[in-house]
Amino acid sequence: MNSIQQTFANSHQAGRGVLVVYVTAGDPSLEETVEIMTTVAEAGADIVELGIPYSDPLADGPTIQAASQRALEAGTTIQGVFDCATQIRQRISIPLVIMTCYNPILQFGPEAFAVEASNIGVDGVVASDLPPSEADEWCAVAAEHNIAAIFLVAPTTPQQRVARAVECTTGFVYAVARPGVTGARDQLPEDLKGSVARIRQVTDLPIAVGFGISTPQQVAAVCEIADGAIVGSAVINIIAEASDHEARLPQVSQFVSGLAAATRW
Amino acid sequence: MTTATEQRSGRFGRYGGQYVPETLMGALDELVEAYEEAWADPEFHEELEYYWRHYAGRPTPLYLAERLSDLCETQVYLKREDLNHTGAHKLNNTLGQVLLARRMGKPRLVAETGAGQHGVATATVGALFGMETVVYMGVEDIRRQRLNCFRMELLGARIEPVESGKGTLKDATNEAIRDWMTNVENTHYLMGSVCGPHPYPTMVRDFQTVIGKEVREQCREQIGRLPDMLVACVGGGSNSMGLFYPFIEDDVKLVGVEGAGHGLHTGEHSAPLAVGSFGILHGSASQIMQDEDGQIINAHSVAAGLDYPGVGPEHAYLQESGRATYVSVTDEQALDAFEQLSQLEGIIPALEAAHALAWVIEQAGNFGEDEVMVINLSGRGDKDAAEVKSLL
Ligand SMILES: Cc1ncc(COP(=O)(O)O)c(C=O)c1O
């Protein structure tokens, strides 16, 4: 069992779901990302997801697109994100996952990327536009270097592909809550329970739900039907809207504590 | 049609594939199946040929441009896609895809557009079959292709302006794909070129091969043999693939012309085959314009339809295998060719097509006098008149 699966098992035993928090690296700066991630962990997140900003993120809505653009304009590079991850790793011990599109991995070199991530102590990687059917090379190098490969399953994924996705997955299954892009939403989709059940039928791996999860109420509802909830855009909105550096960390802390409190069954 | 360049489904050598968020994989599976089934069905071909002939006005002429031939010291034939309904080759593909969308029971169409020609061609088939049509278009392209925006609205389509990036075709494509992801149950994404995830590069090529098949037939009738060389501009690469593909196994030179913008050395161009590298853009692996981290670099071309940092995967493969040659011409050369064709032949070409003309004009004297070349005149230039006026 890897550290990600261990985290899910521990939470389960403690009677609660897992809270995964996503933050785009380099927004507003890589130095602040280190502080933000430390704050997120201290406020009760169980897993942190560090996003490599990308110029053309197909799966992302306006919030994460804007965060990526700000980060790129601030000069964020892949090596910069790895350095940032190194510092985060020195400060927190919970699982650290990198989220990216596949082209940056391809340009860095899949093997080199896995080696670098592994040396830093990154636990897993999600590539949001890499379906399992294109992932043979990535899965092989990730496995070789003990990086959990995390794949997405959508409500629109045919059952045959769900089976393939869970076979390739070695951390948790990332259940996409609804067709569409990332971004905070007022409501959970009605058929979420069915979507999760469809994945549960074919795997014992932990299942966490993301895309549009943004309030403690939604986190609570998700934790009743799945093993964890993933929150991204809502946190990024707080980071972006904070009036200044001083205000930012306490606001992030307060928001994440609220989410973490909602994970209890 | 054989698939000489396709080793396994959706792959052209190391290019192609399906690099999209999982949400779209079901829709791609469905599209692959529907397309293969339709392409094997004579009734589908009958229906498509009916619309090509009676609605679009095909076949388009193959015209010996005598004064241009004199200038270039060779035999230059123009494949007149500018005379296709809506004024470009784009309708060949949108008619094919709309019939497919109907077979799949999808009532809503989304598309991206650069020059607005694909947007107009999509709006046209949307009107023809009474389907809701949404076209994503970058704000910079809306500025330089106003006439086409008005045409799309007149045809009943909704234009969604895209502000992100540089406000051109790449950004419009991102948004069209995001819309498709959100509305995938009832929406068909009508991609306009031989880019994107499988099956688009294969499917759009197949729909555009009507161009090359007609050229074959017309050459046989008019000159009694195959041409020596085919020349076409390359944005995403659909008019060129459609012309080249039926000749792929013949002894015919294939030349694709990319936009060199302000010059390849300036970095402001749209020539990924000339100076790009292997990477992923909009769902397929191809040659793309990117930095060392894989961030996509904005393209530049005076022709909105070429202003794109990627290219269809099959072109990348044809380049790598040596079967086709890719060259580029600058904005300035294209603008000159735009004027020259207007004055020599009484035909105002689209700025995209002017790139193909410009290369042939630049190479004048390097061809045999009896050599026959066919240039794909992919569209007419009315849409560009206002922009060219402001630039000249
Ligand atoms: C007239 C014309 N030619 C060429 C193109 C470039 O596209 P492709 O390379 O797919 O033919 C466009 C695109 O908008 C166009 O409008």
XYZ file of C-alpha atoms and ligand atoms in Angstrom:
673
model
C 0.000 0.000 0.000
C 1.457 3.374 -0.984
C 1.236 6.541 1.106
C -1.831 7.773 -0.745
C -3.753 4.582 -0.124
C -2.526 4.624 3.493
C -3.978 8.103 3.926
C -7.369 6.912 2.713
C -7.207 3.881 5.000
C -6.339 6.033 8.019
C -9.155 8.473 7.349
C -11.563 5.648 6.875
C -10.602 4.284 10.258
C -11.033 7.699 11.810
C -14.528 7.870 10.377
C -14.061 10.550 7.774
C -13.425 11.241 4.114
C -10.172 12.511 2.650
C -9.814 16.163 1.714
C -7.635 16.805 -1.345
C -6.775 20.442 -2.059
C -5.474 21.650 -5.422
C -3.382 24.807 -5.840
C -1.751 26.125 -9.024
C 1.989 26.522 -8.480
C 3.350 30.023 -9.018
C 0.101 31.908 -8.438
C 0.896 34.530 -7.265
C 4.518 33.319 -6.857
C 6.347 30.061 -6.160
C 7.501 31.373 -2.749
C 3.899 32.008 -1.774
C 2.812 28.634 -3.100
C 5.134 27.001 -0.562
C 3.482 28.981 2.236
C -0.011 28.392 0.894
C 0.525 24.629 0.651
C 1.955 24.519 4.166
C -1.088 26.412 5.408
C -3.437 24.107 3.491
C -1.832 21.060 5.123
C -1.882 22.604 8.606
C -5.553 23.541 8.178
C -6.464 19.887 7.737
C -6.075 18.831 4.105
C -5.082 15.159 3.829
C -3.493 15.314 0.365
C -2.215 18.330 -1.562
C -2.200 18.612 -5.323
C 0.309 20.983 -6.860
C -0.627 22.123 -10.363
C 1.961 22.847 -13.055
C 0.494 25.852 -14.870
C -0.158 25.184 -18.556
C -0.849 27.512 -21.455
C -3.758 25.496 -22.857
C -5.418 23.441 -20.109
C -8.388 21.809 -21.875
C -9.997 20.411 -18.734
C -9.916 23.680 -16.816
C -12.550 26.361 -16.457
C -11.936 30.119 -16.172
C -10.636 30.078 -12.566
C -7.738 27.674 -13.093
C -7.055 29.035 -16.581
C -6.608 32.488 -15.072
C -4.438 31.138 -12.247
C -2.266 29.325 -14.808
C -1.911 32.458 -16.864
C -0.912 34.506 -13.805
C 1.619 31.849 -12.827
C 3.117 31.683 -16.313
C 3.311 35.456 -16.521
C 5.161 35.364 -13.198
C 7.765 33.160 -14.916
C 6.864 29.731 -13.517
C 8.751 26.823 -15.122
C 8.579 23.061 -14.590
C 11.921 23.153 -12.782
C 10.558 25.985 -10.634
C 7.567 23.846 -9.688
C 9.895 20.954 -8.780
C 11.950 23.307 -6.578
C 8.721 24.507 -4.984
C 7.664 20.875 -4.427
C 11.025 20.207 -2.778
C 10.420 22.977 -0.270
C 6.842 21.876 0.371
C 8.082 18.333 0.949
C 10.521 19.621 3.598
C 7.664 21.258 5.472
C 4.789 18.787 5.269
C 4.538 15.020 5.410
C 1.122 14.329 3.863
C 0.944 12.948 0.299
C 1.934 15.401 -2.395
C 0.514 14.939 -5.875
C 1.458 16.836 -9.027
C -1.275 17.711 -11.485
C -0.441 18.684 -15.060
C -1.327 18.280 -18.699
C 0.717 15.627 -20.480
C 2.708 17.854 -22.840
C 4.935 19.303 -20.083
C 5.743 15.719 -18.962
C 6.475 14.758 -22.557
C 8.840 17.704 -23.048
C 10.606 17.134 -19.725
C 10.863 13.477 -20.666
C 8.490 11.003 -18.976
C 11.332 9.056 -17.367
C 13.185 12.192 -16.212
C 9.922 13.586 -14.857
C 9.217 10.448 -12.828
C 12.783 10.353 -11.513
C 12.716 14.007 -10.464
C 9.306 13.635 -8.816
C 10.435 10.517 -7.019
C 13.659 12.112 -5.748
C 11.673 14.990 -4.303
C 9.245 12.655 -2.579
C 6.223 13.388 -4.726
C 3.704 10.584 -4.210
C 1.581 10.700 -7.333
C 0.884 12.418 -10.635
C -2.376 13.230 -12.431
C -2.183 14.157 -16.130
C -5.614 15.541 -16.912
C -5.498 14.957 -20.669
C -3.813 11.575 -20.659
C -6.407 8.822 -20.907
C -5.299 5.303 -19.882
C -5.359 4.213 -23.534
C -2.417 6.568 -24.264
C -0.596 5.997 -20.983
C 1.473 2.821 -21.434
C 4.812 4.602 -21.394
C 3.868 6.886 -18.527
C 2.482 4.045 -16.393
C 5.666 2.022 -16.877
C 8.044 4.782 -15.792
C 5.758 5.927 -12.970
C 5.616 2.378 -11.596
C 9.353 1.972 -11.895
C 9.954 5.077 -9.803
C 7.171 4.563 -7.279
C 4.991 7.404 -8.441
C 1.284 6.647 -8.156
C -0.454 7.087 -11.511
C -3.845 8.660 -10.927
C -6.441 8.541 -13.697
C -9.728 10.307 -14.163
C -13.063 8.610 -14.678
C -15.974 10.718 -15.925
C -19.723 10.091 -15.780
C -19.460 9.761 -19.569
C -16.708 7.117 -19.448
C -17.943 3.858 -20.989
C -17.889 0.981 -18.480
C -15.186 -0.837 -20.412
C -12.933 2.195 -20.091
C -13.727 2.489 -16.372
C -12.328 -0.989 -15.930
C -9.200 -0.053 -17.878
C -8.759 3.156 -15.840
C -8.894 1.435 -12.473
C -6.461 -1.191 -13.698
C -3.909 1.514 -14.497
C -4.529 3.512 -11.342
C -2.195 3.062 -8.414
C -3.233 5.873 -6.014
C -6.875 6.830 -5.983
C -9.448 7.034 -8.732
C -10.237 10.639 -9.600
C -13.973 10.666 -10.239
C -14.992 13.645 -12.338
C -18.262 14.878 -10.845
C -19.829 16.120 -14.057
C -19.181 16.489 -17.773
C -17.356 19.747 -18.303
C -14.439 21.705 -16.966
C -13.155 22.523 -13.492
C -14.723 25.445 -11.636
C -16.761 26.141 -8.495
C -20.468 25.224 -8.776
C -23.466 25.856 -6.528
C -24.769 22.338 -6.671
C -23.626 18.767 -6.910
C -24.896 16.803 -9.890
C -27.952 14.697 -9.048
C -26.559 11.434 -10.369
C -23.248 11.640 -8.493
C -24.082 8.654 -6.316
C -24.656 6.504 -9.386
C -21.422 7.670 -11.013
C -19.415 6.696 -7.943
C -21.220 3.384 -7.591
C -20.339 2.539 -11.186
C -16.641 2.890 -10.350
C -17.009 1.110 -7.008
C -18.397 -1.929 -8.842
C -15.042 -2.560 -10.458
C -12.486 -1.511 -7.841
C -11.519 -1.443 -4.188
C -9.221 1.524 -4.755
C -10.145 4.751 -2.971
C -12.378 7.077 -4.998
C -12.205 10.866 -4.642
C -14.596 13.222 -6.403
C -13.539 16.494 -7.985
C -14.647 19.196 -10.502
C -17.004 21.770 -9.030
C -16.750 20.838 -5.343
C -16.505 24.158 -3.525
C -18.304 24.337 -0.160
C -18.194 22.456 3.164
C -21.756 21.254 2.498
C -20.690 19.757 -0.809
C -17.625 18.170 0.764
C -19.857 16.612 3.420
C -22.248 15.278 0.793
C -19.399 13.883 -1.313
C -17.775 12.184 1.679
C -20.991 10.298 2.279
C -20.836 8.624 -1.106
C -17.110 8.521 -1.897
C -13.777 8.221 -0.053
C -12.729 11.798 -0.567
C -13.420 15.216 -2.053
C -11.109 17.324 -4.212
C -11.379 21.119 -4.026
C -9.469 23.383 -6.404
C -11.110 26.419 -7.970
C -12.775 27.536 -4.723
C -9.367 27.729 -3.008
C -7.846 29.499 -5.987
C -10.608 32.091 -5.865
C -9.661 32.834 -2.258
C -5.973 33.069 -3.139
C -6.755 35.400 -6.035
C -9.230 37.600 -4.233
C -7.263 38.139 -1.024
C -6.425 41.818 -0.770
C -2.769 41.156 0.031
C -0.175 38.688 1.185
C -0.991 39.281 4.878
C -4.659 38.488 4.407
C -4.148 35.516 2.096
C -2.852 32.796 4.411
C -5.391 33.294 7.229
C -8.224 33.290 4.681
C -6.968 30.108 3.022
C -6.513 28.531 6.443
C -10.011 29.375 7.561
C -11.585 28.104 4.348
C -9.665 24.816 4.330
C -10.441 24.160 8.031
C -14.110 24.563 7.174
C -13.775 22.001 4.387
C -11.772 19.619 6.578
C -14.377 19.761 9.342
C -17.002 18.696 6.821
C -15.253 15.438 5.941
C -16.410 13.706 9.120
C -19.207 11.163 8.532
C -9.793 4.449 -49.790
C -6.706 2.795 -48.417
C -5.121 4.217 -45.338
C -1.560 4.119 -46.562
C -0.293 6.475 -43.897
C -2.195 5.094 -40.940
C -0.413 2.232 -39.201
C -2.977 1.648 -36.519
C -6.202 3.389 -35.751
C -5.580 7.094 -35.390
C -1.776 6.905 -35.589
C 0.468 8.240 -38.326
C 3.862 6.972 -37.290
C 4.477 8.529 -33.888
C 1.873 11.235 -34.565
C -1.849 11.372 -33.837
C -3.588 9.677 -30.920
C -6.243 10.813 -28.465
C -4.865 13.075 -25.741
C -8.042 14.519 -24.276
C -9.664 14.643 -20.847
C -11.457 11.419 -19.995
C -14.867 13.114 -20.245
C -14.519 13.116 -24.043
C -13.315 9.559 -24.518
C -16.821 8.107 -24.651
C -17.823 10.647 -27.288
C -14.710 9.851 -29.335
C -15.452 6.128 -29.173
C -18.969 6.856 -30.358
C -17.720 9.106 -33.157
C -15.144 6.566 -34.368
C -17.816 3.917 -34.538
C -20.398 6.147 -36.223
C -17.842 7.417 -38.723
C -16.544 3.975 -39.680
C -20.055 2.693 -40.053
C -21.127 5.689 -42.181
C -18.021 5.642 -44.365
C -18.705 1.995 -45.194
C -22.350 2.705 -46.002
C -23.185 3.486 -49.664
C -26.281 5.379 -48.568
C -24.176 7.799 -46.577
C -21.987 8.465 -49.617
C -25.042 8.920 -51.804
C -26.481 11.460 -49.413
C -23.179 13.307 -49.054
C -22.601 13.379 -52.807
C -26.104 14.698 -53.288
C -25.358 17.699 -51.089
C -21.872 18.205 -52.517
C -23.314 18.332 -56.018
C -26.669 20.023 -55.710
C -26.091 22.219 -52.692
C -22.373 23.038 -52.725
C -22.021 23.107 -56.507
C -19.345 20.436 -56.877
C -17.318 19.486 -58.769
C -15.405 22.753 -58.658
C -13.498 23.629 -61.848
C -9.847 22.913 -62.520
C -8.756 26.004 -64.393
C -5.615 26.559 -66.453
C -4.426 29.987 -65.328
C -2.636 31.122 -68.480
C -1.257 34.472 -67.416
C -0.105 33.056 -64.091
C 1.459 30.159 -66.046
C 3.357 32.648 -68.188
C 4.605 34.438 -65.095
C 5.746 31.194 -63.487
C 7.059 29.648 -66.708
C 5.159 26.422 -66.147
C 1.622 25.056 -66.491
C -0.406 26.251 -63.508
C -3.875 24.892 -62.888
C -6.038 26.267 -60.104
C -8.425 23.995 -58.246
C -11.272 26.407 -57.717
C -12.428 25.694 -54.161
C -13.216 29.407 -54.010
C -16.240 28.530 -56.134
C -17.522 25.978 -53.637
C -20.653 27.269 -51.847
C -19.688 29.640 -48.995
C -16.390 30.376 -50.753
C -13.937 27.798 -49.449
C -13.201 24.088 -49.183
C -14.513 24.062 -45.618
C -18.071 23.117 -46.635
C -16.898 19.723 -47.977
C -16.132 18.710 -44.407
C -19.020 20.398 -42.609
C -21.537 18.667 -44.906
C -19.951 15.322 -44.086
C -19.885 15.946 -40.354
C -23.409 17.351 -40.119
C -24.801 14.236 -41.792
C -22.843 12.204 -39.267
C -24.140 14.315 -36.359
C -27.662 13.626 -37.574
C -26.975 9.893 -37.717
C -25.715 10.103 -34.131
C -28.789 12.047 -33.046
C -26.844 15.111 -31.850
C -28.966 18.244 -32.307
C -26.330 20.845 -31.433
C -23.110 21.824 -33.232
C -20.057 23.615 -31.847
C -17.078 24.697 -33.909
C -13.950 26.809 -33.721
C -13.044 29.204 -36.475
C -10.062 31.326 -37.450
C -10.704 32.986 -40.787
C -14.398 32.493 -40.206
C -14.680 30.269 -43.278
C -15.144 27.137 -41.209
C -17.515 29.053 -38.935
C -19.557 30.123 -41.934
C -19.510 26.585 -43.361
C -20.713 25.243 -39.996
C -23.377 27.927 -39.629
C -24.498 27.056 -43.155
C -25.064 23.366 -42.460
C -26.603 24.298 -39.111
C -29.154 26.419 -40.998
C -29.621 23.772 -43.680
C -30.596 21.143 -41.118
C -32.155 23.396 -38.473
C -29.541 22.742 -35.793
C -28.419 24.986 -32.959
C -24.933 26.216 -33.875
C -22.350 27.880 -31.658
C -19.071 29.115 -33.144
C -16.078 30.057 -30.989
C -13.894 32.767 -32.479
C -10.964 34.705 -31.041
C -11.447 38.447 -30.569
C -8.516 39.276 -32.860
C -10.049 37.158 -35.624
C -13.446 38.772 -35.056
C -11.724 42.080 -35.679
C -10.017 41.049 -38.905
C -12.808 38.912 -40.353
C -15.872 41.059 -39.713
C -17.649 40.109 -42.893
C -17.655 36.443 -41.940
C -18.990 37.260 -38.460
C -21.934 39.011 -40.006
C -22.488 36.066 -42.358
C -22.503 33.595 -39.459
C -25.043 35.640 -37.546
C -27.180 35.997 -40.626
C -27.135 32.213 -40.928
C -28.495 31.954 -37.395
C -25.346 30.873 -35.540
C -24.231 32.319 -32.217
C -20.655 33.597 -32.078
C -18.855 33.216 -28.757
C -15.927 35.647 -28.625
C -12.781 34.185 -27.028
C -10.490 36.583 -25.164
C -7.878 34.170 -23.839
C -4.358 33.949 -25.270
C -3.952 36.100 -28.355
C -7.613 35.730 -29.292
C -6.990 33.567 -32.351
C -7.660 30.038 -33.616
C -5.796 28.134 -30.886
C -7.797 29.874 -28.173
C -11.076 29.405 -30.025
C -10.293 25.684 -30.346
C -9.688 25.385 -26.588
C -13.072 26.930 -25.862
C -14.920 24.858 -28.454
C -13.477 21.689 -26.906
C -14.465 22.884 -23.407
C -17.999 23.533 -24.616
C -18.080 20.043 -26.118
C -16.918 18.555 -22.797
C -19.697 20.356 -20.971
C -22.476 19.489 -23.431
C -21.133 16.236 -24.773
C -24.445 14.373 -24.504
C -26.268 16.479 -27.099
C -23.436 18.182 -28.980
C -21.261 17.282 -31.934
C -17.925 19.064 -32.130
C -17.489 19.943 -35.767
C -13.745 20.358 -36.049
C -12.640 22.299 -39.107
C -9.305 20.782 -39.989
C -7.269 17.579 -39.907
C -6.211 18.259 -36.308
C -7.559 17.113 -32.960
C -7.916 13.629 -31.503
C -8.681 10.558 -33.608
C -10.955 10.246 -35.613
C -10.879 13.914 -36.675
C -7.615 13.874 -38.677
C -8.717 10.799 -40.617
C -12.361 11.798 -40.954
C -11.785 15.403 -42.033
C -9.155 14.219 -44.512
C -11.571 11.681 -45.968
C -14.281 14.322 -46.410
C -11.781 16.656 -48.080
C -10.394 14.001 -50.446
C -13.244 14.968 -52.745
C -10.842 17.747 -53.844
C -8.027 15.400 -54.859
C -10.345 12.846 -56.421
C -11.858 15.516 -58.633
C -8.408 16.793 -59.577
C -7.396 13.277 -60.637
C -10.445 12.935 -62.816
C -10.102 16.453 -64.249
C -6.409 15.970 -65.052
C -7.213 12.765 -66.842
C -9.825 14.586 -68.932
C -7.945 17.823 -69.517
C -4.333 16.715 -69.910
C -4.592 12.964 -70.147
C -2.154 12.311 -67.315
C -1.467 12.984 -63.664
C -0.062 16.359 -62.648
C 3.602 16.633 -61.656
C 3.130 18.685 -58.541
C 0.415 19.667 -56.082
C 0.714 22.819 -53.975
C -1.552 23.897 -51.131
C -1.420 26.118 -48.065
C -1.262 24.457 -44.654
C -3.038 25.865 -41.611
C -4.425 22.860 -39.789
C -3.880 21.112 -43.091
C -7.285 20.059 -44.426
C -7.335 21.543 -47.928
C -3.819 20.237 -48.538
C -4.540 16.734 -47.134
C -7.703 16.581 -49.219
C -5.741 17.418 -52.346
C -2.684 15.257 -51.572
C -4.216 12.080 -50.238
C -5.623 10.560 -53.444
C -2.141 10.979 -55.002
C -0.168 9.621 -52.087
C 0.938 6.476 -53.891
C 1.653 8.178 -57.211
C 4.772 9.808 -58.545
C 3.485 13.319 -57.867
C 5.321 15.946 -55.815
C 3.409 17.254 -52.818
C 4.226 20.703 -51.460
C 2.569 22.275 -48.423
C 3.047 25.986 -47.740
C 3.020 27.296 -44.182
C 2.773 30.894 -43.047
C 6.194 32.378 -42.292
C 4.522 35.512 -40.890
C 7.128 38.227 -40.343
C 9.866 35.677 -41.092
C 10.828 32.369 -39.471
C 13.772 34.013 -37.676
C 11.458 36.514 -35.912
C 9.554 33.805 -34.058
C 6.347 35.444 -35.337
C 5.038 32.883 -37.775
C 2.759 29.887 -38.039
C 5.153 27.282 -39.343
C 5.316 24.344 -36.906
C 6.532 21.979 -39.622
C 9.428 24.306 -40.422
C 10.572 25.096 -36.902
C 8.322 23.254 -34.424
C 8.951 20.145 -32.372
C 7.174 16.964 -31.333
C 4.398 17.634 -28.828
C 0.707 17.496 -28.044
C -1.859 20.130 -28.950
C -5.646 19.841 -29.016
C -5.713 16.109 -28.546
C -3.065 14.825 -30.915
C 0.686 14.481 -31.105
C 2.210 16.411 -33.990
C 4.761 19.101 -34.747
C 3.833 22.133 -32.686
C 5.194 25.517 -31.657
C 6.187 25.295 -28.007
C 8.852 26.344 -25.540
C 11.124 23.874 -23.749
C 8.525 23.349 -21.001
C 5.883 22.422 -23.554
C 3.970 25.691 -23.189
C 2.325 26.523 -26.501
C 3.729 29.575 -28.276
C 1.316 31.942 -29.995
C 1.420 31.796 -33.758
C 1.258 34.712 -36.147
C 0.040 34.944 -39.724
C -1.666 37.659 -41.723
C -4.035 34.878 -42.799
C -6.333 34.096 -39.879
C -6.861 30.563 -41.181
C -3.144 29.781 -40.962
C -2.601 31.517 -37.617
C -2.256 28.311 -35.593
C 0.721 26.814 -33.694
C -0.084 23.222 -34.652
C -0.715 21.137 -37.749
C -2.505 17.899 -38.542
C -0.571 14.784 -37.452
C -0.637 13.226 -40.901
C 1.332 16.158 -42.324
C 3.963 15.714 -39.628
C 4.160 12.107 -40.724
C 4.351 12.920 -44.442
C 7.154 15.339 -43.685
C 9.059 12.829 -41.566
C 8.689 10.081 -44.152
C 9.800 12.473 -46.885
C 6.662 11.912 -48.960
C 5.683 15.590 -48.861
C 7.761 18.763 -48.704
C 6.872 21.764 -46.589
C 7.943 25.308 -47.301
C 6.824 28.714 -46.078
C 6.236 32.242 -47.334
C 5.953 35.509 -45.425
C 2.935 37.748 -44.887
C 4.409 40.173 -47.356
C 4.824 37.573 -50.101
C 1.258 36.398 -49.532
C -0.085 39.951 -49.764
C 1.790 40.430 -53.049
C 0.372 37.187 -54.435
C -3.095 38.281 -53.304
C -2.804 41.336 -55.553
C -1.056 39.504 -58.371
C -3.695 36.821 -58.811
C -6.417 39.459 -58.666
C -4.800 41.385 -61.493
C -3.540 38.462 -63.597
C -6.572 36.229 -63.497
C -9.488 38.260 -62.142
C -9.654 35.993 -59.111
C -9.319 37.430 -55.604
C -7.861 34.589 -53.504
C -8.210 34.045 -49.772
C -5.050 35.161 -47.950
C -4.532 31.541 -46.909
C -4.533 30.345 -50.523
C -2.347 33.320 -51.481
C 0.447 31.571 -49.551
C 0.390 28.627 -51.971
C 0.376 31.034 -54.919
C 3.216 33.074 -53.442
C 5.504 30.066 -53.188
C 4.927 29.131 -56.818
C 5.517 32.733 -57.899
C 8.709 32.862 -55.818
C 9.940 29.678 -57.494
C 9.114 30.914 -61.019
C 11.704 29.616 -63.470
C 12.560 26.571 -61.368
C 9.870 24.412 -62.953
C 9.862 22.698 -66.325
C 7.814 24.524 -68.962
C 5.734 21.426 -69.607
C 5.403 20.524 -65.978
C 1.853 20.602 -64.708
C 1.184 21.874 -61.255
C -2.120 22.159 -59.462
C -2.499 24.857 -56.821
C -5.397 24.501 -54.452
C -7.189 27.815 -54.456
C -8.767 26.947 -51.122
C -11.003 30.000 -50.852
C -11.981 33.369 -52.161
C -10.678 36.607 -50.756
C -13.765 38.752 -50.195
C -13.432 38.128 -46.458
C -9.911 39.586 -46.531
C -10.552 42.668 -48.654
C -11.051 45.077 -45.743
C -8.027 43.785 -43.809
C -5.772 43.853 -46.872
C -6.893 47.399 -47.671
C -5.804 48.501 -44.206
C -2.423 46.763 -44.633
C -1.484 47.886 -48.146
C -9.653 29.648 -47.472
C -8.894 28.883 -46.457
N -7.815 28.179 -46.836
C -7.089 27.481 -45.946
C -7.406 27.458 -44.605
C -6.497 26.718 -43.689
O -7.034 25.526 -43.205
P -6.556 24.116 -43.720
O -5.075 24.077 -43.648
O -7.204 23.165 -42.776
O -7.028 23.932 -45.102
C -8.526 28.170 -44.170
C -8.893 28.152 -42.743
O -9.691 28.869 -42.251
C -9.284 28.895 -45.117
O -10.357 29.594 -44.741
